[in-house]
Tab-separated table of C-alpha atoms in Angstrom:
chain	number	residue	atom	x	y	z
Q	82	UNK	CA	-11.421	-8.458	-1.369
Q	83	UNK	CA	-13.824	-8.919	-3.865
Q	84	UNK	CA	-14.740	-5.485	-3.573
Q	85	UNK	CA	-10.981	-4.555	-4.307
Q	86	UNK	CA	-11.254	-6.405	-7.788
Q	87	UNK	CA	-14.383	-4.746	-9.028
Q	88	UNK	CA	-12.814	-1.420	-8.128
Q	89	UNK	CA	-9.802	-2.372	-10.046
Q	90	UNK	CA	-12.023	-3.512	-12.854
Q	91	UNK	CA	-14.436	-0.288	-13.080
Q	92	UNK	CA	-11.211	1.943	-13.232
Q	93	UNK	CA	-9.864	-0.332	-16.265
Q	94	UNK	CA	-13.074	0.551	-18.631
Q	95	UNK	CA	-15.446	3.081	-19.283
Q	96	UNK	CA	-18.808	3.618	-17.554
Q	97	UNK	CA	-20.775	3.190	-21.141
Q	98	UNK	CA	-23.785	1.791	-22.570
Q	99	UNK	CA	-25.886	-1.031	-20.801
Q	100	UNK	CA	-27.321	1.882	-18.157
Q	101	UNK	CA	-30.583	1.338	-17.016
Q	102	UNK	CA	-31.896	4.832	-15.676
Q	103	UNK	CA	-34.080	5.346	-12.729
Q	104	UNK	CA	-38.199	5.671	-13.547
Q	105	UNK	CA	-39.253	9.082	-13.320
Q	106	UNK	CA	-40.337	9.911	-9.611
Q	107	UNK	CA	-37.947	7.434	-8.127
Q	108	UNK	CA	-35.545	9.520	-6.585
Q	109	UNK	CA	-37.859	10.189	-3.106
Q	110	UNK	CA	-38.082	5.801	-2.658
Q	111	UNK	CA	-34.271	5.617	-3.428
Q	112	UNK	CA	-33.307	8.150	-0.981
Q	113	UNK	CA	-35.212	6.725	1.708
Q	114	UNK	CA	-33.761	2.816	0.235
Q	115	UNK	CA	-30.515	5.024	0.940
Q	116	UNK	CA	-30.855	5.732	4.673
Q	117	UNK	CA	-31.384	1.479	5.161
Q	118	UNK	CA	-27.454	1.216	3.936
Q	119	UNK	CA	-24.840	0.450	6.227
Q	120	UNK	CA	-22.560	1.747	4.321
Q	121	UNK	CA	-22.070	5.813	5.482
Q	122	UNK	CA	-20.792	7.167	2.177
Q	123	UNK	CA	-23.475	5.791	0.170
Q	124	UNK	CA	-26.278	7.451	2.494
Q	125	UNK	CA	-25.001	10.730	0.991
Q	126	UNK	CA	-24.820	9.968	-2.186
Q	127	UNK	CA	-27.290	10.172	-5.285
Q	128	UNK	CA	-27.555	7.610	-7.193
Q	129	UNK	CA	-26.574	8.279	-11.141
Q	130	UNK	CA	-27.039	4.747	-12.444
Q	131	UNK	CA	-29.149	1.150	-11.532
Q	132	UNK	CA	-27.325	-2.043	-11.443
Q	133	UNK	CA	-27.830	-4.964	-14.294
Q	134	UNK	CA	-31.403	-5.421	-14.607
Q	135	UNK	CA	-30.478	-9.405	-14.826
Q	136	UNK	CA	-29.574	-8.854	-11.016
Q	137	UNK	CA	-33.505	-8.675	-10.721
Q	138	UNK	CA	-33.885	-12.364	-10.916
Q	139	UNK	CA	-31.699	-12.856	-7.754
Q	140	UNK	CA	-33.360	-9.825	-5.671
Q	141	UNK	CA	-36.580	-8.602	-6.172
Q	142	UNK	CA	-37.019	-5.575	-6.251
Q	143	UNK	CA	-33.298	-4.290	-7.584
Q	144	UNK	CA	-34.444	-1.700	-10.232
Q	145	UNK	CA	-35.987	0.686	-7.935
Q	146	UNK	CA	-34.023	0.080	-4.889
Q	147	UNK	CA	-30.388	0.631	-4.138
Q	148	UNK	CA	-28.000	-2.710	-3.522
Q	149	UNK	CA	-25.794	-3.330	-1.295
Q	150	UNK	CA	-21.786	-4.173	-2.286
Q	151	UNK	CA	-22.377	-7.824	-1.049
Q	152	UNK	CA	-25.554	-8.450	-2.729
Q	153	UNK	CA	-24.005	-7.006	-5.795
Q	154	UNK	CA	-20.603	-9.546	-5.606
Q	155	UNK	CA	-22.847	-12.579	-4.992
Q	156	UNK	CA	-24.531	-11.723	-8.004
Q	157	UNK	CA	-20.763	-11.508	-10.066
Q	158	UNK	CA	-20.507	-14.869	-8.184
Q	159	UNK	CA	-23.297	-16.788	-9.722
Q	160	UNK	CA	-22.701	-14.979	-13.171
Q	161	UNK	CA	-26.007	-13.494	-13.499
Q	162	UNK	CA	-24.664	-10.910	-16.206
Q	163	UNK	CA	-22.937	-14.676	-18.018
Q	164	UNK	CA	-20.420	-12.671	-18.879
Q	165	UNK	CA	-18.327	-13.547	-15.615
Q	166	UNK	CA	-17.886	-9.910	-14.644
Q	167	UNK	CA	-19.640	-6.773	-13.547
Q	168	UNK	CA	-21.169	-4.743	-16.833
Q	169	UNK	CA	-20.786	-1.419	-17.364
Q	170	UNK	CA	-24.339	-0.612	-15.618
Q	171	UNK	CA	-22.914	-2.094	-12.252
Q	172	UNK	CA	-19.207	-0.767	-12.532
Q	173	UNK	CA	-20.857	2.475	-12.684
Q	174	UNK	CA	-23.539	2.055	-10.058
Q	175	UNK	CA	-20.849	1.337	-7.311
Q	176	UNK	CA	-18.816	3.960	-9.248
Q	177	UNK	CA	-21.839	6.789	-8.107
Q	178	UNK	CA	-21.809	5.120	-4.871
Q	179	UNK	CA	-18.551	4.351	-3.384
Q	180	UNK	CA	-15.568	6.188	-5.492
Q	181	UNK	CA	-14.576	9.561	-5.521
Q	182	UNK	CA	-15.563	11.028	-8.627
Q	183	UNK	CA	-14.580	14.747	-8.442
Q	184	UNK	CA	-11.330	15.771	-8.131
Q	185	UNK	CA	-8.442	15.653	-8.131
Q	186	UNK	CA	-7.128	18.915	-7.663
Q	187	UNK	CA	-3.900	20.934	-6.913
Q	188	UNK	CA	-2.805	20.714	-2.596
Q	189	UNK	CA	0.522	21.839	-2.910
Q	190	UNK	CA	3.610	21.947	-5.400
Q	191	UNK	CA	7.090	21.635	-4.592
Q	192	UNK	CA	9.795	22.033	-7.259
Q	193	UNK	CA	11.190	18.591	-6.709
Q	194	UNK	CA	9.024	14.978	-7.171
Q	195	UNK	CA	7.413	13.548	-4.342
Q	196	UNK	CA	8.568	10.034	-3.838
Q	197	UNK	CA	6.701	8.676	-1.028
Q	198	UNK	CA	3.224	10.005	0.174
Q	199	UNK	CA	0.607	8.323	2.926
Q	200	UNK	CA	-2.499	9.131	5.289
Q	201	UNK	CA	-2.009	8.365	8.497
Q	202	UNK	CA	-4.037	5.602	10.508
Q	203	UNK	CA	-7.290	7.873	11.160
Q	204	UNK	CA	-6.848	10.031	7.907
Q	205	UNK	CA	-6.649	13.078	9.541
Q	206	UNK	CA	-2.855	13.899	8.306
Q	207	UNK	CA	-1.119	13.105	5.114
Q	208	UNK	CA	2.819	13.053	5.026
Q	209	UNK	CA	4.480	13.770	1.806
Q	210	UNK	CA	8.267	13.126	1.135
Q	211	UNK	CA	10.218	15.224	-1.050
Q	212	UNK	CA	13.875	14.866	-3.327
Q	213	UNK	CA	14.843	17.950	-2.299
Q	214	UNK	CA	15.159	16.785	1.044
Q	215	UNK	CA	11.333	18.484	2.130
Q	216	UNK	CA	8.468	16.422	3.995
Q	217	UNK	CA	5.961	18.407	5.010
Q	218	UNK	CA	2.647	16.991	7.194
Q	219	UNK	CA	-0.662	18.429	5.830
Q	220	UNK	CA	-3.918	18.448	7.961
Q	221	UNK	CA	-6.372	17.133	6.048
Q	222	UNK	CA	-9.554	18.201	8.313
Q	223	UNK	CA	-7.873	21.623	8.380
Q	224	UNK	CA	-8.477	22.435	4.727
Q	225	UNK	CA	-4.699	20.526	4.083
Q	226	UNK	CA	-2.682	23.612	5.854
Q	227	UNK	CA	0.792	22.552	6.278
Q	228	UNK	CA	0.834	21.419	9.911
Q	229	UNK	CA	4.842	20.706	9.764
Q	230	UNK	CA	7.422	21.432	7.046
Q	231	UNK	CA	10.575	19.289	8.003
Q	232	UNK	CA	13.928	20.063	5.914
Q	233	UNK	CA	15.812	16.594	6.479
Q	234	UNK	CA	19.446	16.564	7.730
Q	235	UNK	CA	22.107	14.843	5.770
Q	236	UNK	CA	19.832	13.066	3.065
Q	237	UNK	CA	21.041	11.174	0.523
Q	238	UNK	CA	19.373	11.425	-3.093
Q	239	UNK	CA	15.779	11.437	-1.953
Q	240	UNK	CA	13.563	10.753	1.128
Q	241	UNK	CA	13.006	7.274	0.811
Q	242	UNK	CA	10.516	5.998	3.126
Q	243	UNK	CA	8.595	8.022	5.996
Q	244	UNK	CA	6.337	6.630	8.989
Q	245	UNK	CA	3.813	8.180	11.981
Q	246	UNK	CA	4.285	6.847	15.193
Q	247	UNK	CA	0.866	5.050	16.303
Q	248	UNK	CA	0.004	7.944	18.605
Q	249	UNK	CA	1.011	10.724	15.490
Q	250	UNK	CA	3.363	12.252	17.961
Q	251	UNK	CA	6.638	10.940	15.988
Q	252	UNK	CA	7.528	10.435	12.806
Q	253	UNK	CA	10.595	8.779	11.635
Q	254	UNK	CA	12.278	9.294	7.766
Q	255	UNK	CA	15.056	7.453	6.050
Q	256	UNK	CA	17.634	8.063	2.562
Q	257	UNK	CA	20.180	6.088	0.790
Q	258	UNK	CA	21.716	5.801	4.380
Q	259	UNK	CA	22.132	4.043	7.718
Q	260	UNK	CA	21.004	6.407	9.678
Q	261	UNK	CA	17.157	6.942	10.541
Q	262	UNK	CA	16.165	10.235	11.569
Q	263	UNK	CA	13.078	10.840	13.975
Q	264	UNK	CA	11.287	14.112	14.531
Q	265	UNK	CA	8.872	15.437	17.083
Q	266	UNK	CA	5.450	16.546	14.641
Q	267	UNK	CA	3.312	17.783	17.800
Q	268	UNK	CA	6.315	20.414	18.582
Q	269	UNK	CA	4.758	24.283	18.308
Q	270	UNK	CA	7.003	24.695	15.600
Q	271	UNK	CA	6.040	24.789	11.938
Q	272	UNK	CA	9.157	24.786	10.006
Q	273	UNK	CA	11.127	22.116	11.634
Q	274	UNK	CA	15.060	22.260	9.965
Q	275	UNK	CA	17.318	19.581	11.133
Q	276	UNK	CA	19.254	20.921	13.959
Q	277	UNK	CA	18.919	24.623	13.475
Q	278	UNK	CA	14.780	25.289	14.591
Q	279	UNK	CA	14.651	21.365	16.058
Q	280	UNK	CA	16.718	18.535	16.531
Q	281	UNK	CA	16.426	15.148	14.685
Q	282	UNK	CA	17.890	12.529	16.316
Q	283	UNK	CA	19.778	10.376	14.469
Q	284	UNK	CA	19.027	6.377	14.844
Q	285	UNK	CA	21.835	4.126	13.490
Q	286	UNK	CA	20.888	1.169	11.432
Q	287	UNK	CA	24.522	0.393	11.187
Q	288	UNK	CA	26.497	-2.812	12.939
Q	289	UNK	CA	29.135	-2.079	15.825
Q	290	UNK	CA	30.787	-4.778	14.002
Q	291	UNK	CA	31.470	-3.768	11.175
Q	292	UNK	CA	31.252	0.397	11.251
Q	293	UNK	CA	29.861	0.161	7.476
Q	294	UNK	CA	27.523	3.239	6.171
Q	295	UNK	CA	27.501	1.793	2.723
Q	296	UNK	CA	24.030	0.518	2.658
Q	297	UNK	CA	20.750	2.878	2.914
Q	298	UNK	CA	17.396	2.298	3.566
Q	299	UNK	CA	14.627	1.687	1.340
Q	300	UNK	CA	11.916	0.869	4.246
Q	301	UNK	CA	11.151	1.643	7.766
Q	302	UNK	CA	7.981	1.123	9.470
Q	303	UNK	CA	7.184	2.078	13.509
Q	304	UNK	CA	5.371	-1.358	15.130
Q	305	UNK	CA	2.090	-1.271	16.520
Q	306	UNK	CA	2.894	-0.255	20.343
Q	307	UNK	CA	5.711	2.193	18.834
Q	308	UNK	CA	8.742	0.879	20.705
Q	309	UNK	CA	10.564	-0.625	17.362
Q	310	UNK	CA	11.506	0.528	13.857
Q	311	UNK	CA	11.863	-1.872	11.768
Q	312	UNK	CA	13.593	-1.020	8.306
Q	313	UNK	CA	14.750	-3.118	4.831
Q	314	UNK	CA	17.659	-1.923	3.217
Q	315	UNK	CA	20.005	-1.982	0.229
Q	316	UNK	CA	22.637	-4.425	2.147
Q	317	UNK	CA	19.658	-6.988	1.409
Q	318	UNK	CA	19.351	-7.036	4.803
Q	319	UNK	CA	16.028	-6.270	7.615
Q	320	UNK	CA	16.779	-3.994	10.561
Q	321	UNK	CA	15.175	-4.315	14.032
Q	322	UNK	CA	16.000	-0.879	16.001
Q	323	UNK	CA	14.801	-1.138	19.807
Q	324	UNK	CA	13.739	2.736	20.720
Q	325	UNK	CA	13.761	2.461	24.362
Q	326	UNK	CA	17.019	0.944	24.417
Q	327	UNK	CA	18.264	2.944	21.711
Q	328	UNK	CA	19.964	0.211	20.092
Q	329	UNK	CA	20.384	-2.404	17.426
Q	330	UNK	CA	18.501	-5.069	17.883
Q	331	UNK	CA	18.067	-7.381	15.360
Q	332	UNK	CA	19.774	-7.795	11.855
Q	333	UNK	CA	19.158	-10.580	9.234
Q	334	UNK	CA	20.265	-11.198	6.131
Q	335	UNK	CA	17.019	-12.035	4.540
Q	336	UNK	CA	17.301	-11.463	0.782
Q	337	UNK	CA	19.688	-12.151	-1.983
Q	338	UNK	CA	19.085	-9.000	-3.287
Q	339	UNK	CA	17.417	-5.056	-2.008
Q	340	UNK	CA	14.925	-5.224	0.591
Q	341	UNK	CA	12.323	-2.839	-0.682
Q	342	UNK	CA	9.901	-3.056	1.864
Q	343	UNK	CA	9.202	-4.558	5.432
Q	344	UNK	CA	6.687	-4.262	8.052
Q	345	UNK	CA	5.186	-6.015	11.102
Q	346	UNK	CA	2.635	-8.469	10.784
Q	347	UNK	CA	0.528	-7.626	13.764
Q	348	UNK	CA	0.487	-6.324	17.333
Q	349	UNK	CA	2.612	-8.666	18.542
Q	350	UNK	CA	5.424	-7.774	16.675
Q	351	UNK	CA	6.594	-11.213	16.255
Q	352	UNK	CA	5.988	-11.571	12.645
Q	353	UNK	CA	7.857	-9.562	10.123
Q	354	UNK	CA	6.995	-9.552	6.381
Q	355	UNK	CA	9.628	-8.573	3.441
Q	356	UNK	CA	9.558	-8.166	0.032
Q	357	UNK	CA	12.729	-7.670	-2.210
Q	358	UNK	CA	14.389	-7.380	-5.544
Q	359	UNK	CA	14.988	-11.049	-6.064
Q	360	UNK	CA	10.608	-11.769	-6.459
Q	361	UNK	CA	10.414	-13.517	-3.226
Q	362	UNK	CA	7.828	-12.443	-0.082
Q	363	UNK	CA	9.274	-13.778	3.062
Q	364	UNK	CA	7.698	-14.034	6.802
Q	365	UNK	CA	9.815	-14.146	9.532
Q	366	UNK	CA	9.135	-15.030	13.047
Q	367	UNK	CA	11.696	-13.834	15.994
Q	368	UNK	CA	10.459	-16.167	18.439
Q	369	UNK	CA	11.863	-19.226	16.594
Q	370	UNK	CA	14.725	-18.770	14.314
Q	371	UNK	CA	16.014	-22.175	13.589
Q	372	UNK	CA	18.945	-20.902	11.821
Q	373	UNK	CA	20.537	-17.633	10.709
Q	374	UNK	CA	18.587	-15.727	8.287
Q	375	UNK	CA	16.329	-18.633	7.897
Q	376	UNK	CA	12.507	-17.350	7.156
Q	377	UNK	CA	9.379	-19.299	8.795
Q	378	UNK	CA	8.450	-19.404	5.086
Q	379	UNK	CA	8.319	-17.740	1.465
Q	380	UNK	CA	5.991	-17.067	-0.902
Q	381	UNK	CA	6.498	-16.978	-4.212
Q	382	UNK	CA	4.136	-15.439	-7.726
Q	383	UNK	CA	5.514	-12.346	-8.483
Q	384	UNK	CA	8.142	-12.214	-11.764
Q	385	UNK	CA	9.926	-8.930	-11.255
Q	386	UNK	CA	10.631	-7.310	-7.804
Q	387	UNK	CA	8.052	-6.266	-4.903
Q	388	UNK	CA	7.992	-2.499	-4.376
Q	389	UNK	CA	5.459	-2.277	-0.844
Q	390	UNK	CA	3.712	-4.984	1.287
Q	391	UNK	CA	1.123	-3.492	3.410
Q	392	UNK	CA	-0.609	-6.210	6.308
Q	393	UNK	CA	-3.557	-6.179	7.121
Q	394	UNK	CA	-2.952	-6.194	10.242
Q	395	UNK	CA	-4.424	-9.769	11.921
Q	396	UNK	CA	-0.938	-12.079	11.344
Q	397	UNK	CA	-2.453	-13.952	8.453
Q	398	UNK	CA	-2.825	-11.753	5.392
Q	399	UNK	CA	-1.352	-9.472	3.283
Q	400	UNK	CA	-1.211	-7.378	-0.325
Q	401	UNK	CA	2.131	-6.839	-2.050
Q	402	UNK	CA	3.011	-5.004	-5.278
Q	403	UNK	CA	5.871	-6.034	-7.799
Q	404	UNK	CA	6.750	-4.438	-11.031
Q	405	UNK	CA	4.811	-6.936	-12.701
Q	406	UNK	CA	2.395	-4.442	-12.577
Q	407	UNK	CA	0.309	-6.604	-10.342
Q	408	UNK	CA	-0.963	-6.586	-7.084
Q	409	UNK	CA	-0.948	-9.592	-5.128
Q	410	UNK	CA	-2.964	-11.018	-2.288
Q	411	UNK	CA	-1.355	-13.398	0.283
Q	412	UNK	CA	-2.391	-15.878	2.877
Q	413	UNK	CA	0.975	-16.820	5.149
Q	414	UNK	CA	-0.858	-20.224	5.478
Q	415	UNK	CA	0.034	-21.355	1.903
Q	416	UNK	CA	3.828	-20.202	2.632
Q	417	UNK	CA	6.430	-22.884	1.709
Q	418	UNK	CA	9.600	-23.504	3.766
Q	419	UNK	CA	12.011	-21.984	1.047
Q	420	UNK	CA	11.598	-21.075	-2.565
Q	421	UNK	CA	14.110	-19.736	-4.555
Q	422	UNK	CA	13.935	-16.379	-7.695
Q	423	UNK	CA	11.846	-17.063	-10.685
Q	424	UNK	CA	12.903	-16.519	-13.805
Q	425	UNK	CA	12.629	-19.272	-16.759
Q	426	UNK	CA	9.478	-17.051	-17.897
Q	427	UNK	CA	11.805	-13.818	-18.641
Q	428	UNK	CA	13.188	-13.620	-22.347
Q	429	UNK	CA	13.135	-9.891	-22.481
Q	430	UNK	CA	15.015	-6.584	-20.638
Q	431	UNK	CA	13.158	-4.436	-18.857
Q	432	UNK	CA	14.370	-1.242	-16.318
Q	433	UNK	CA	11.179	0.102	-14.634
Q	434	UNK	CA	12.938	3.388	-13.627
Q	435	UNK	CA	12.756	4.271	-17.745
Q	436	UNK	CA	11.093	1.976	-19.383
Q	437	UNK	CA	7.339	1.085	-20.382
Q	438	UNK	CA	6.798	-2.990	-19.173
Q	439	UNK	CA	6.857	-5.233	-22.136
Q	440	UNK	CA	3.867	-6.132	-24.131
Q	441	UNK	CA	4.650	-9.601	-24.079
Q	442	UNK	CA	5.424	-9.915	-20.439
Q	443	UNK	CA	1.440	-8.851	-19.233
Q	444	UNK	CA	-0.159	-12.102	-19.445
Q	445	UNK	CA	2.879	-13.997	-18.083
Q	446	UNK	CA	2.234	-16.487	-15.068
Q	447	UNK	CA	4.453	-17.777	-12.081
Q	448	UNK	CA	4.077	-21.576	-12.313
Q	449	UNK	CA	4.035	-21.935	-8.598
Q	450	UNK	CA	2.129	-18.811	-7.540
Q	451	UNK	CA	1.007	-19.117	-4.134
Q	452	UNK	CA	-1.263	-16.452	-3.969
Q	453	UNK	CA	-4.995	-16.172	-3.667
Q	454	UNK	CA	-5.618	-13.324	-6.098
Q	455	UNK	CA	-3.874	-11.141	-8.204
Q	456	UNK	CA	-5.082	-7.515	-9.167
Q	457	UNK	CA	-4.263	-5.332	-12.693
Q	458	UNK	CA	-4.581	-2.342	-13.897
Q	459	UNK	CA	-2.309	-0.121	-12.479
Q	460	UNK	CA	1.352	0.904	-13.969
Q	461	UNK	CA	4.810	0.687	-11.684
Q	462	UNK	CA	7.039	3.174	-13.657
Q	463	UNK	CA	10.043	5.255	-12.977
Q	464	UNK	CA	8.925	4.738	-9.359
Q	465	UNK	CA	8.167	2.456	-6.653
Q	466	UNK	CA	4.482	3.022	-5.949
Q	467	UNK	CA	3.148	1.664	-3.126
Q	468	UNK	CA	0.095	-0.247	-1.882
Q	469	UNK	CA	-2.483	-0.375	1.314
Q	470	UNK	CA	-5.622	-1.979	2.369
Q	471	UNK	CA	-8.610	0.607	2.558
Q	472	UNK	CA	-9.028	1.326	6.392
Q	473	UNK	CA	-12.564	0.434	6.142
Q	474	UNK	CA	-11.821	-3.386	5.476
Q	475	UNK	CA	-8.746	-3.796	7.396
């Protein structure tokens, strides 16, 4: 993760002064140092920059040979730059090596905002999620053709959330509404419109009990094996639907306010993470409920509510981000049984769907933060933008 910080801190400044250029003749001995990497991308790339020529004192060698990521963050480690960070020279040597630096350019336009947008597992499609009621599924290693163009049925103000089934075959989309429609992608139809070309079955997220479709859903998220959906809505409330059954499975009221996002932990589908409106990161495990809506813990750090949490995928950690305009890193070990909203810090009001976050509200801390590192740089503004672990270090 200390890879994820530098990125975060090369994007924050410019890539200026403190350069040491390659000798003259270099480039055939760093394109063979290239081909030792273990890192694929960097074995195609040239290199435009060196890193810190103090980073010579810890590896011998460093100004005329390529360095590797982890070399390079036990170097920030012991300080050699004494300025406690990467310089410029290094933010721009990994910069060369690792980021994307052309680009980006025009895919697609639709004449209403996307509002939800992600690869899937192996990066071979990307699903975008329209307000006027469009998702379409591009292929990316077909030049980003439009491999399906779903019209939703009976959405409500946008397309809120979307997910891939684990084997791509299914993908599911939900609205400011109960009910959870799922659609069949590997179908030899293109234009897929609800119920006329295909049918999308409609899931409901709704209690028996109660027959209430006053809630909608801001999350839902397909577990690992693909038998259950599991979905955080406005009710302040996390859905578990059982597929094979067809049914309701689960429902717990697990926030005091909206439930913006929710996915499993792992493979076993035991553990659930949440993150709402009311600051608070909660874990829940189904095999041992001692109570009603009762969480196997909480964390707490953020000041203003979580938008995504993304696991990474091994039960222990994940990244959330809040519209603190911070990303947040997370170890379920340092959860505490309960924890409660907050917000003795806040002197000031603040809408994110309008306005710009306050000035004097960037530097504030949560006095019982529980998490193990915290990320800036990055704005959460008139929408709920999301967050995920690279696929390479999950």
């Amino acid at each position: 993760m200390g890879y994820a910080m530098s990125r975060l801190e090369m994007d924050s400044e410019l890539c200026d002064g403190d350069k040491t250029m390659p000798e003259a003749g270099s480039s055939k001995r760093a394109s063979k140092s290239l081909n030792k990497l273990d890192h694929e991308i960097a074995q195609v790339t040239k290199l435009n920059t060196s890193p810190h020529k103090q980073l010579a004192k810890l590896v011998p060698g460093t100004q005329k040979l390529s360095v590797s990521p982890v070399k390079m963050l036990v170097g920030r480690e012991a300080n050699y730059s004494a300025r406690g960070r990467f310089s410029a020279a290094d933010r721009c040597h990994m910069l060369s090596r690792y980021l994307p630096v052309k680009g980006p350019w025009l895919v697609d336009q639709m004449s209403t905002r996307a509002y939800v947008s992600q690869f899937s597992a192996d990066g071979s499609l990307f699903v975008a999620g329209f307000q006027g009621s469009y998702i379409r599924i591009y292929n990316v290693e077909d030049g980003w053709k439009v491999q399906k163009n779903i019209l939703a049925k009976s959405l409500r103000w946008t397309v809120t959330d979307t997910s891939l089934s684990p084997d791509q075959r299914h993908l599911v989309y939900a609205s400011m509404s109960p009910i959870v429609h799922i659609v069949d992608v590997r179908s030899a139809e293109t234009e897929s419109l609800a119920n006329v070309t295909e049918f999308h079955d409609g899931l409901d997220f709704s209690s028996s009990s109660d027959g209430s479709y006053s809630f909608g859903i801001f999350s839902v998220k397909f577990s690992t094996d693909g038998r259950e959906l599991v979905a955080g809505s406005s009710d302040d409330s996390i859905y578990v639907y059982d597929l094979e059954q067809n049914k309701l499975s689960l429902k717990i009221l697990a926030h005091t306010s909206d439930v913006n996002t929710v996915c499993f932990a792992d493979e076993s589908g035991h553990l659930l993470f949440s993150g709402s409106d009311d600051n608070l990161c909660k874990v829940w495990d189904r095999r041992c409920f001692i109570a009603k809506g009762k969480p196997a813990g909480v964390l707490s750090g953020h000041l203003e509510g979580i938008t995504f949490i993304d696991s990474h995928g091994d039960g222990r950690y994940f990244i959330s981000n809040g519209k603190d305009q911070t990303i947040k890193l997370w170890d379920i070990r340092k959860m505490a049984p309960n924890a409660t909203s907050y917000s003795g810090l806040r002197n000031y009001e603040w809408d994110y769907r309008w306005m710009d976050y306050p000035y004097e509200a960037r530097d504030l801390k949560h006095p019982s933060d529980q998490s193990i590192a915290t990320y800036k740089g990055h704005s959460v503004l008139r929408t709920l933008i999301r967050c995920y672990f690279s696929p390479v270090y999950r």
